[in-house]
Short mmCIF file of C-alpha atoms and ligand atoms in Angstrom, two decimals:
data_model
loop_
_atom_site.label_atom_id
_atom_site.label_comp_id
_atom_site.label_asym_id
_atom_site.label_seq_id
_atom_site.Cartn_x
_atom_site.Cartn_y
_atom_site.Cartn_z
CA MET A 1 107.04 160.94 87.86
CA ILE A 2 108.84 158.25 89.35
CA LYS A 3 107.23 158.64 92.34
CA TYR A 4 103.70 158.49 91.28
CA LEU A 5 104.17 155.18 88.85
CA LYS A 6 105.05 154.04 92.32
CA ASN A 7 102.03 154.93 94.24
CA LEU A 8 99.93 153.28 90.79
CA LEU A 9 102.65 150.24 90.80
CA TYR A 10 102.00 149.42 94.15
CA PRO A 11 97.97 148.70 94.27
CA VAL A 12 98.90 146.00 91.32
CA PHE A 13 101.53 143.84 93.41
CA LEU A 14 99.40 143.90 96.17
CA VAL A 15 96.91 142.16 94.16
CA SER A 16 99.05 140.05 92.51
CA PHE A 17 99.97 138.43 96.03
CA LEU A 18 96.71 138.20 96.96
CA PHE A 19 95.62 136.84 94.45
CA SER A 20 99.42 133.99 94.56
CA CYS A 21 98.20 133.43 98.09
CA THR A 22 94.50 131.66 97.02
CA GLU A 23 96.33 129.87 94.53
CA GLU A 24 95.29 125.86 95.64
CA ALA A 25 99.00 124.64 96.96
CA PRO A 26 100.45 122.65 94.28
CA ALA A 27 98.96 118.64 94.92
CA PRO A 28 101.55 116.13 95.90
CA ASP A 29 103.10 113.87 93.03
CA GLN A 30 100.32 111.38 92.66
CA ASP A 31 102.65 109.00 91.11
CA THR A 32 103.85 107.99 94.78
CA VAL A 33 100.38 106.96 95.64
CA ARG A 34 99.35 103.10 96.25
CA GLU A 35 96.02 103.29 97.15
CA SER A 36 93.71 100.32 98.82
CA ASN A 37 93.92 96.80 96.46
CA MET A 38 89.82 96.92 97.05
CA ALA A 39 88.89 99.99 96.99
CA MET A 40 85.86 99.67 94.44
CA GLY A 41 84.52 97.13 97.08
CA ASN A 42 85.25 93.23 98.01
CA PRO A 43 83.00 91.03 95.28
CA SER A 44 81.53 88.48 96.77
CA GLY A 45 81.82 89.44 101.07
CA ALA A 46 85.16 87.28 100.97
CA GLY A 47 86.09 86.69 105.02
CA THR A 48 86.97 82.92 106.70
CA ASP A 49 84.77 80.52 104.85
CA ALA A 50 87.55 78.61 103.37
CA ASN A 51 85.75 78.90 99.81
CA ASN A 52 85.15 82.50 100.40
CA TYR A 53 87.99 82.90 102.02
CA LEU A 54 89.87 86.35 102.28
CA LEU A 55 93.68 87.53 101.42
CA GLU A 56 94.70 91.02 101.41
CA LYS A 57 98.74 91.61 100.40
CA PRO A 58 100.76 94.24 99.88
CA GLN A 59 100.72 94.09 96.61
CA TYR A 60 96.84 92.46 95.81
CA SER A 61 93.56 91.19 97.56
CA LEU A 62 91.75 88.61 96.88
CA SER A 63 89.28 86.12 97.45
CA TYR A 64 90.47 81.56 97.81
CA ASN A 65 88.25 79.02 97.39
CA SER A 66 90.07 75.96 99.21
CA GLY A 67 87.70 73.52 97.68
CA LYS A 68 88.59 74.93 93.68
CA GLY A 69 92.14 74.94 94.53
CA ILE A 70 91.79 78.83 92.97
CA PRO A 71 91.28 82.32 93.68
CA ASN A 72 87.70 82.98 93.16
CA TRP A 73 88.74 86.42 91.73
CA VAL A 74 91.85 89.53 92.83
CA SER A 75 91.60 92.74 93.08
CA TRP A 76 94.16 95.19 92.47
CA HIS A 77 95.50 98.69 92.06
CA LEU A 78 97.95 99.74 89.16
CA SER A 79 99.30 102.81 89.41
CA LYS A 80 103.41 104.66 88.16
CA ALA A 81 103.59 103.83 91.97
CA TRP A 82 103.52 99.96 91.51
CA LEU A 83 105.58 100.45 88.29
CA GLY A 84 109.92 100.10 88.34
CA GLU A 85 112.41 97.91 87.38
CA ALA A 86 112.48 95.22 89.42
CA PRO A 87 113.05 91.81 87.01
CA ARG A 88 110.48 88.77 86.85
CA GLN A 89 110.66 86.59 89.84
CA ASP A 90 109.84 83.62 88.60
CA ASP A 91 109.85 82.22 92.23
CA PHE A 92 106.25 80.69 91.53
CA ARG A 93 105.26 78.15 95.27
CA ALA A 94 102.97 77.84 97.63
CA ASP A 95 101.20 80.23 99.50
CA ASN A 96 102.42 79.61 103.09
CA THR A 97 99.61 82.31 104.81
CA LEU A 98 97.31 79.77 104.17
CA PRO A 99 95.52 78.43 107.01
CA ALA A 100 95.73 74.99 108.24
CA GLY A 101 93.41 72.15 105.96
CA PHE A 102 93.28 74.48 103.35
CA THR A 103 94.43 72.79 99.52
CA LYS A 104 97.62 74.27 98.94
CA VAL A 105 98.64 74.66 95.51
CA LEU A 106 102.33 73.17 95.02
CA ASN A 107 103.71 74.99 91.55
CA SER A 108 104.10 70.74 90.28
CA ASP A 109 100.12 70.86 90.31
CA TYR A 110 100.78 72.13 86.79
CA THR A 111 103.17 70.63 85.34
CA GLY A 112 102.39 68.62 82.06
CA SER A 113 98.51 69.50 82.63
CA GLY A 114 98.34 71.42 79.25
CA PHE A 115 97.41 74.41 81.25
CA ASP A 116 99.12 78.21 81.77
CA ARG A 117 99.82 78.83 86.01
CA GLY A 118 97.74 82.13 85.35
CA HIS A 119 98.81 85.06 86.91
CA ASN A 120 95.32 87.09 88.31
CA CYS A 121 97.59 90.79 89.24
CA PRO A 122 100.07 89.65 86.04
CA SER A 123 103.86 90.45 87.33
CA ALA A 124 104.43 93.14 84.53
CA ASP A 125 101.89 95.42 87.63
CA ARG A 126 104.32 94.55 90.47
CA THR A 127 107.11 95.91 89.81
CA GLY A 128 108.47 97.84 92.35
CA SER A 129 110.03 95.76 94.19
CA GLU A 130 112.15 92.07 93.77
CA ALA A 131 109.88 91.58 97.24
CA ASP A 132 106.36 93.16 95.21
CA ASN A 133 107.08 91.08 91.97
CA SER A 134 107.95 87.81 94.06
CA ALA A 135 104.03 88.11 95.83
CA THR A 136 102.64 87.62 92.26
CA PHE A 137 103.82 84.13 91.90
CA LEU A 138 102.44 82.75 94.79
CA MET A 139 99.95 79.71 93.79
CA THR A 140 96.53 81.79 94.96
CA ASN A 141 97.09 83.78 92.75
CA MET A 142 97.01 81.29 90.10
CA ILE A 143 94.62 80.39 87.85
CA PRO A 144 94.68 76.45 85.40
CA GLN A 145 94.74 78.89 82.13
CA ALA A 146 94.46 77.98 78.58
CA PRO A 147 97.61 78.82 76.72
CA ASN A 148 97.09 81.03 74.08
CA ASN A 149 94.09 82.47 76.45
CA ASN A 150 96.71 83.66 78.72
CA GLN A 151 99.49 84.00 76.62
CA ARG A 152 98.35 86.30 73.29
CA THR A 153 94.25 87.27 74.58
CA TRP A 154 94.90 88.26 78.19
CA ALA A 155 98.14 89.04 77.74
CA SER A 156 97.10 91.68 75.52
CA LEU A 157 94.57 93.02 77.52
CA GLU A 158 97.13 93.91 80.64
CA SER A 159 99.54 95.26 77.89
CA TYR A 160 96.57 97.43 77.09
CA CYS A 161 96.38 97.97 81.13
CA ARG A 162 99.94 99.08 81.58
CA THR A 163 98.98 101.55 78.50
CA LEU A 164 95.72 103.46 80.25
CA VAL A 165 98.69 103.91 83.32
CA ASP A 166 100.94 105.66 80.96
CA GLN A 167 98.56 108.15 79.52
CA GLY A 168 98.25 109.35 83.18
CA ASN A 169 95.46 107.13 84.72
CA GLU A 170 95.67 104.45 87.35
CA LEU A 171 93.44 101.46 87.34
CA TYR A 172 91.14 99.09 89.86
CA VAL A 173 91.04 95.51 88.54
CA ILE A 174 89.05 93.19 89.50
CA MET A 175 89.63 89.26 87.48
CA GLY A 176 87.95 86.31 88.04
CA ASN A 177 86.51 82.72 86.88
CA TYR A 178 83.55 80.93 86.81
CA GLY A 179 82.42 77.30 85.81
CA ARG A 180 83.75 74.53 85.70
CA GLY A 181 86.39 72.68 82.76
CA GLY A 182 88.54 74.74 79.72
CA ASP A 183 90.81 73.34 77.06
CA GLY A 184 94.32 73.66 77.17
CA SER A 185 97.50 72.25 75.05
CA ASN A 186 96.09 69.08 75.86
CA GLY A 187 92.76 68.88 76.07
CA GLN A 188 89.65 69.17 77.74
CA LYS A 189 89.57 69.06 81.48
CA GLU A 190 87.54 69.72 85.00
CA THR A 191 90.83 69.39 87.10
CA ILE A 192 94.23 68.72 87.11
CA ALA A 193 96.49 67.78 90.14
CA SER A 194 94.43 64.82 90.44
CA GLY A 195 91.23 66.75 91.58
CA LYS A 196 93.19 69.52 93.17
CA ILE A 197 92.12 71.79 90.87
CA THR A 198 89.00 73.47 89.15
CA VAL A 199 89.77 74.49 85.18
CA PRO A 200 87.25 77.06 84.87
CA SER A 201 85.32 77.68 81.87
CA ARG A 202 85.43 81.31 81.82
CA ILE A 203 87.86 83.90 83.23
CA TRP A 204 87.07 87.74 83.71
CA LYS A 205 88.30 90.58 83.84
CA VAL A 206 86.66 94.16 85.59
CA ILE A 207 89.18 97.79 85.11
CA VAL A 208 87.78 100.88 85.91
CA VAL A 209 89.75 103.66 84.67
CA LEU A 210 90.32 106.72 86.17
CA PRO A 211 92.54 109.84 85.50
CA LEU A 212 95.34 110.14 88.51
CA GLY A 213 94.00 111.49 91.78
CA THR A 214 93.17 111.27 95.04
CA ASN A 215 89.85 109.25 96.35
CA ASP A 216 89.57 107.22 94.46
CA VAL A 217 86.09 105.17 95.01
CA SER A 218 84.61 109.05 94.45
CA ARG A 219 85.47 109.82 91.23
CA VAL A 220 83.49 107.60 89.39
CA THR A 221 80.59 108.77 87.63
CA ALA A 222 78.40 107.44 85.74
CA SER A 223 80.96 108.24 82.57
CA THR A 224 84.00 106.31 84.39
CA ARG A 225 85.16 103.92 81.74
CA VAL A 226 85.16 100.66 82.77
CA ILE A 227 86.11 97.76 80.74
CA ALA A 228 84.77 94.29 81.00
CA VAL A 229 85.69 90.98 79.77
CA ASP A 230 84.66 87.55 79.53
CA THR A 231 86.68 85.43 77.97
CA PRO A 232 86.35 81.19 77.17
CA ASN A 233 88.83 79.45 78.49
CA SER A 234 89.92 77.57 75.91
CA ASN A 235 92.76 77.22 73.32
CA SER A 236 90.70 78.29 70.26
CA ILE A 237 89.91 82.02 71.84
CA SER A 238 90.53 85.10 69.69
CA ASN A 239 93.40 86.58 70.24
CA ASP A 240 91.35 89.90 70.45
CA TRP A 241 89.71 90.56 73.73
CA ASP A 242 87.87 93.71 72.07
CA GLY A 243 85.40 91.06 70.69
CA TYR A 244 84.61 89.66 75.01
CA ARG A 245 83.37 93.07 76.05
CA THR A 246 80.35 92.57 78.49
CA SER A 247 78.51 94.27 80.53
CA VAL A 248 79.74 94.00 84.28
CA ASP A 249 75.63 93.54 84.72
CA ALA A 250 76.57 90.21 82.73
CA ILE A 251 79.33 89.59 85.19
CA GLU A 252 77.31 89.62 88.29
CA THR A 253 74.96 87.68 87.15
CA LYS A 254 76.84 84.70 86.30
CA THR A 255 79.44 85.25 88.79
CA GLY A 256 76.72 86.10 91.65
CA TYR A 257 78.91 88.41 92.71
CA ASP A 258 78.42 92.22 93.37
CA LEU A 259 81.35 94.69 91.43
CA LEU A 260 82.37 97.81 92.09
CA SER A 261 79.98 97.37 95.58
CA ASN A 262 81.80 100.63 96.95
CA VAL A 263 80.44 102.94 94.04
CA PRO A 264 77.05 105.01 95.03
CA ALA A 265 74.22 102.41 93.76
CA GLN A 266 73.31 105.11 90.96
CA VAL A 267 76.16 105.24 89.83
CA GLN A 268 76.64 101.01 89.54
CA ASN A 269 73.24 101.22 88.25
CA ILE A 270 75.20 103.36 85.60
CA LEU A 271 78.16 101.77 84.88
CA GLU A 272 77.44 97.89 84.90
CA ALA A 273 75.07 97.92 82.48
CA LYS A 274 77.61 99.56 79.68
CA VAL A 275 79.87 97.72 77.35
CA ASP A 276 82.30 99.72 77.07
CA THR A 277 83.60 100.73 72.76
CA GLY A 278 86.41 103.13 73.90
CA PRO A 279 89.93 102.59 72.05
CA THR A 280 91.39 98.73 72.15
CA GLN A 281 95.27 100.01 72.70
MN1 MN B 301 94.51 107.74 92.86
MN1 MN B 302 77.47 96.39 91.21
#
């Protein structure tokens, strides 16, 4: 009887063993993967031109505009791999990696202007180490941003990005600006620091939301969530960012950039025409 049972069970073991061999190996821990900050593309074809100068740092990539003293755009990857316990460094300072002859903005250039030193890549998105956090305080990562835009509208959008990460996503965020003239806490200004720094009139952001995984660009489909916002650089801005949602196409028209250019054109065409209607918190 026992021998008979053995004969019966042996094929069952064999089959289950074969199944266990064909199962996929466990995926590496995606939480540890810091991916390219420019995976979605180089929106302005930034290179060596002083007003469209590509600066690639481990923590973010940007196009610097020496004539304006601000970045044209900043692009970064956000996932749990970038988040840790490092405290806010608050060490605002000139970016000495800029070539000689470029406008180097100083921390003091914003003093008394009525505009915040508004981070593009946020301090709270780079807390993996003190060095990572400190990198976000370089003045090449700053724009003169109306305090109510920075501290209310923008802060809640930045916070929502990290909520999306908490929910199991990774993001590609591109922030930029265009136009000339904003109103801060000391009124309307076209420039600050005696013309050294241009105050943009509009501040935009494009956020690509993907479930945590690998080969990110190839996973962008026509149904990927993309949040695009375009806000006034004004102290009379609404606190709620969702009312400023727009399409990527609209931002491309205003700026002349090609956003998400590494995504296949047919997917871009569909994604970029949409206006997000998803959750906002
Ligand atoms: Mn990924
Ligand atoms: Mn595009």
